[in-house]
XYZ file of C-alpha atoms in Angstrom:
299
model
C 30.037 29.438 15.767
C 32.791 29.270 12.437
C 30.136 31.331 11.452
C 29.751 34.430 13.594
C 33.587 34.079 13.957
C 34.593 34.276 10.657
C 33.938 38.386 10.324
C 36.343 39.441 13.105
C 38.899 36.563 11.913
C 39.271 37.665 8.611
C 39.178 41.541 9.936
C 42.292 40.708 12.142
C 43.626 39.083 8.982
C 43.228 42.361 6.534
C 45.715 43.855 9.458
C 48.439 41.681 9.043
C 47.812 38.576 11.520
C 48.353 35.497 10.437
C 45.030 32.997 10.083
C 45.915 31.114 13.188
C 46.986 33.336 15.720
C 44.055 35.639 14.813
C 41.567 32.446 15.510
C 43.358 32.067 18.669
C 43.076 35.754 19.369
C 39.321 35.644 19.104
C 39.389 33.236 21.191
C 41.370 34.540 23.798
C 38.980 38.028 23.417
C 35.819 35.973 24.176
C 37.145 34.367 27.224
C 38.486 37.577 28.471
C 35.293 39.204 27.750
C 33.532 36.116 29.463
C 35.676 36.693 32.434
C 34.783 40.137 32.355
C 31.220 39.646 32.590
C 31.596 37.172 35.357
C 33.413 39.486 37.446
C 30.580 42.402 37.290
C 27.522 40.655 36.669
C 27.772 37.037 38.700
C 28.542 38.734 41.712
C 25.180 40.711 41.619
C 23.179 37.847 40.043
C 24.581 35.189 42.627
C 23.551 37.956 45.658
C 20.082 38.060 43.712
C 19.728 33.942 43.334
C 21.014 33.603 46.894
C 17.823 35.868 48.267
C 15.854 34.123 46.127
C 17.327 30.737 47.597
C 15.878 32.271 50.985
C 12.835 33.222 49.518
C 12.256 29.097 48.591
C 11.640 27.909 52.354
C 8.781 30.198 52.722
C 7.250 29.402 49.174
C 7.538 25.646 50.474
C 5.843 26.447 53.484
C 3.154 27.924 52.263
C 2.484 25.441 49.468
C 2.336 22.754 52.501
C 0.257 24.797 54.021
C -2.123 25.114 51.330
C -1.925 21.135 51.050
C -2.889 20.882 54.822
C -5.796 23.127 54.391
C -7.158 20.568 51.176
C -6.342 17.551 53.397
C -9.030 19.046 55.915
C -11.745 19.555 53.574
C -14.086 16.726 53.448
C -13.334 14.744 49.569
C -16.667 13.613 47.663
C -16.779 10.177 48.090
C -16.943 9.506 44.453
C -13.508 11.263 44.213
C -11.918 9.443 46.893
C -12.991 6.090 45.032
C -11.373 7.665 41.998
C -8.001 8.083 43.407
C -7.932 4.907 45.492
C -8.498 3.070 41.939
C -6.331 5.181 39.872
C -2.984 4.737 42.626
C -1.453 2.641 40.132
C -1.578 4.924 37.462
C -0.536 7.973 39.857
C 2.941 5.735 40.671
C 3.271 5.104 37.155
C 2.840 9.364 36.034
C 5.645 9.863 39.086
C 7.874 7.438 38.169
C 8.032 8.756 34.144
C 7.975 11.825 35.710
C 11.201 10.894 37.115
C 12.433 8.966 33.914
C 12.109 12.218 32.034
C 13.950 14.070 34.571
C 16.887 12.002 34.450
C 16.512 12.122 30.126
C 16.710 16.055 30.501
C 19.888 15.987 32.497
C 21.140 13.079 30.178
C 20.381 15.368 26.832
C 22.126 18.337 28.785
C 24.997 16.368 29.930
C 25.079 15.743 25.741
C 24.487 19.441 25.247
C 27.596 20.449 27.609
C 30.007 18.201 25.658
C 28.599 19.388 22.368
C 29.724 22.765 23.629
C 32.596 21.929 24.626
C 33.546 20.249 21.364
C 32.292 23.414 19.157
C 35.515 25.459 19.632
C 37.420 22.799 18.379
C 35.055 22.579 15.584
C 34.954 25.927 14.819
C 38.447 26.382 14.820
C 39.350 23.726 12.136
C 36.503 25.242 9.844
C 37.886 28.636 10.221
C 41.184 27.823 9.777
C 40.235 26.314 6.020
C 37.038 28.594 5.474
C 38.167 29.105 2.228
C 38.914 25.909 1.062
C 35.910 24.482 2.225
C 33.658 26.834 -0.044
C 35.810 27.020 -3.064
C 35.335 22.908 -2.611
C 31.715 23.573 -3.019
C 31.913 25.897 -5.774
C 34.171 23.963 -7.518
C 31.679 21.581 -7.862
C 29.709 24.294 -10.420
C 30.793 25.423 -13.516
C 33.222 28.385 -14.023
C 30.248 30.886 -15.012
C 27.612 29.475 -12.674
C 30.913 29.522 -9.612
C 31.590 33.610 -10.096
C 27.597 34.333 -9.874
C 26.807 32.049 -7.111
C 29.585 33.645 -5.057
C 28.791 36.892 -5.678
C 25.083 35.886 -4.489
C 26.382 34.264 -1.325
C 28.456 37.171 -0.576
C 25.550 39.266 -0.427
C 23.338 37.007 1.362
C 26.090 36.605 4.011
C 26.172 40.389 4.799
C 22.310 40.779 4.682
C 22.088 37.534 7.139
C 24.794 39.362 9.528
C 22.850 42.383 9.523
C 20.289 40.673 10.427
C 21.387 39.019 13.264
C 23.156 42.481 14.239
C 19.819 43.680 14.595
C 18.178 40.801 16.355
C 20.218 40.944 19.625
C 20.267 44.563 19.503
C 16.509 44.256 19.975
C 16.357 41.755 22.767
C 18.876 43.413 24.525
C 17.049 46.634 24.229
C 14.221 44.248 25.886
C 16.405 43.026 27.974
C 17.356 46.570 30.037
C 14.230 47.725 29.828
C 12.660 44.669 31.518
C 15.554 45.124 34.349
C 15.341 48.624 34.475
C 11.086 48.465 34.655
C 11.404 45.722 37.633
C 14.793 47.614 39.325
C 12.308 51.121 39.316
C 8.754 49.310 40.635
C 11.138 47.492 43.149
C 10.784 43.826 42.082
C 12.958 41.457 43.238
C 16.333 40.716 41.687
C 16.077 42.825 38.970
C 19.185 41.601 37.251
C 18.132 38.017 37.014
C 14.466 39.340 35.239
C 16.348 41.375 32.467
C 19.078 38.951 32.004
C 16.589 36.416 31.141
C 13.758 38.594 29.218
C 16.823 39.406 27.061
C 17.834 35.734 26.370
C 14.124 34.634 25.703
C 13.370 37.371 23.820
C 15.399 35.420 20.873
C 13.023 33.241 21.050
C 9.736 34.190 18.817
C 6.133 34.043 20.157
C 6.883 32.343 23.538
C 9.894 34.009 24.706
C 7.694 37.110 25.986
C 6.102 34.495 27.755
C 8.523 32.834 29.336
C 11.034 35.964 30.078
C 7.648 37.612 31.349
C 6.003 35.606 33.829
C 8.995 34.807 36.447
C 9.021 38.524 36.802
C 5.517 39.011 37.479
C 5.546 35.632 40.036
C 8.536 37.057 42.182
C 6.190 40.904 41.794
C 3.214 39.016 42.711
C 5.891 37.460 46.323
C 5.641 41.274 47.351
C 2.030 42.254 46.731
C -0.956 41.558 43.702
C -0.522 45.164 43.104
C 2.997 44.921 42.083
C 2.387 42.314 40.176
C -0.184 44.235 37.551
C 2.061 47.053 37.412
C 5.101 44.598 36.539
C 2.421 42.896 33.553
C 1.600 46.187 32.791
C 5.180 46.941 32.208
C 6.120 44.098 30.136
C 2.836 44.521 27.625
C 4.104 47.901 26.893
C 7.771 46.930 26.509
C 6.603 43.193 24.589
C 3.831 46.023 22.402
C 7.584 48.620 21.758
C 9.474 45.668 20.424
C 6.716 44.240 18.276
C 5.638 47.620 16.754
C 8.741 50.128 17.193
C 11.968 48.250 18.061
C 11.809 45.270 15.913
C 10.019 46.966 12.753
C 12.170 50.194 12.896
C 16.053 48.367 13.953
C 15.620 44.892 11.802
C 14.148 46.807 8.986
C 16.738 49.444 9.102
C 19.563 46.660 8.846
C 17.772 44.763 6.008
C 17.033 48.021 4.082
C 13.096 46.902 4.266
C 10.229 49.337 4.989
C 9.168 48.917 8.925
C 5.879 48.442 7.763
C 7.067 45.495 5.124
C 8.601 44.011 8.558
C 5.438 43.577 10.469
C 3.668 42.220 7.204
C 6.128 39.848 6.939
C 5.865 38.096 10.614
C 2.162 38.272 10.351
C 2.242 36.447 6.884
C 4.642 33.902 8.182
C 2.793 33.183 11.774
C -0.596 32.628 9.283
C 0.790 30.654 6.849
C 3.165 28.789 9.066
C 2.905 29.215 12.859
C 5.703 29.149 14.827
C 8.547 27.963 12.324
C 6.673 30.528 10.085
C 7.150 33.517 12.783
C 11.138 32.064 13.270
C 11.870 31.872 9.284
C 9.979 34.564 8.065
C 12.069 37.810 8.025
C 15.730 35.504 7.540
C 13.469 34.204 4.219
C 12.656 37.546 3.696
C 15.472 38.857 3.669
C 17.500 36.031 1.524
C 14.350 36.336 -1.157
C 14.788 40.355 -1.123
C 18.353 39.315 -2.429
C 17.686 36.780 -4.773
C 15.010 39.057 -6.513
C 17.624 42.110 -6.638
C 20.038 39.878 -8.050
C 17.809 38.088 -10.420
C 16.625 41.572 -11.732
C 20.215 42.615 -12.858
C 21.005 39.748 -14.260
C 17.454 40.448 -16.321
C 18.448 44.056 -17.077
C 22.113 42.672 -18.381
């Protein structure tokens, strides 16, 4: 969070504002802006989840009907033997089942606080940014100290391109996911391209998991819907993998769209998932390193 914050802190600075009350403006600019999108978007999203709340019942009811149906077929004898001598075992998957329930909301409950906390965090670490890397550097000599920050610098804009980029693109996914299921008239279209946008951060399974809600609340209306709404989202998931993400990440790291694509295929090979997460941030910290290597070569 110091992280992202420190930009916009130290632009408020340049102008004149002192360190503190420029934190504290920040501050007061993100809640505002949180408030903001509360006001437009919950309303909306909160008529969407309250359908959807409606919608529940019915799923229920036919799930319980699709249990009665199984309770009238006639069970194998062999399987009924099977699940008579495997009750134990059954209690035993519901009860963990349980256990891990109660761990989730236990780690979340940690998660909330840790949230909570960060601000405060942040704050202090912004407040001494500069003391707290100069206490790093100090630990190098003077030579080594000048070269290392001028490396850092650059890796720190290259990194906040980067991440510039990267919510521009699922964002981009984001609308487009909305604006596919507001047009084919899928339910609460809001809800599907708020949450395509946030999993879309997510490499690999974020398609995946932003993808398939939509297509279960398409397939609530009709089967039909639902292949237009996969349809959809194989086209958008195919423009961000080939267009969006080559074209707008590569433009921001000054790398070839083509050298882009290259780059998450060689990392998903090599590495799988952490490969597919790391690769283009590596990428772009090597591209860096190299350039600055090379002048200190041609000094």
């Amino acid at each position: 969070m110091a992280y992202f914050l420190y930009r916009p802190v130290a632009a408020l600075e340049k102008r004149g504002l002192k360190r503190v009350m420029a934190i504290l403006l920040i501050y007061c600019l993100a809640i505002a802006s949180l408030g903001a999108l509360i006001y437009w978007i919950v309303p909306v999203t909160a008529a969407e989840l309250g359908d959807l709340a409606k919608l529940y019942p019915h799923c229920v009811q036919d799930v319980q009907k699709l249990i009665s149906q199984m309770d009238g077929i006639s069970k194998p004898e062999r399987l009924q033997i099977f699940i008579d001598h495997n009750l134990d075992q059954i209690e035993t998957g519901i009860y963990n089942a349980l256990q891990n329930f109660i761990n989730t909301w236990y780690h979340l409950l940690n998660r909330i606080l840790a949230l909570i906390f960060a601000p405060i965090l942040a704050f202090y670490i912004l407040n001494d940014w500069e003391k707290i890397r100069d206490g790093f550097l100090n630990l190098l000599p003077p030579r080594g100290r000048v070269q290392l920050r001028s490396l850092c610098q650059e890796i720190d804009r290259i990194m906040a391109e980067f991440i510039k980029g990267y919510f521009l693109v699922a964002i981009t996914v984001g609308l487009l996911t909305g604006a596919l299921a507001a047009i084919l008239g899928v339910p609460f279209p809001m809800i599907i391209g708020i949450l395509a946008a946030i999993t879309n951060l997510v490499p690999y399974f974020g398609p995946l998991l932003g993808g398939l809600p939509a297509v279960l609340l398409a397939w609530s209306v009709s089967l039909k819907l639902a292949i237009y709404m996969t349809l959809g989202i194989i086209i958008i998931q195919q423009l961000d993998a080939n267009l969006f993400t080559p074209r707008v990440i590569g433009q921001k790291l000054g790398m070839h769209p083509l050298v882009i694509i290259f780059t998450l295929l060689a990392g998903g090979t090599l590495f799988g998932l952490w490969g597919i997460i790391l690769a283009l941030p590596a990428a772009a910290v090597l591209k860096v390193v190299l350039h600055w290597a090379h002048l200190k070569i041609a000094e």
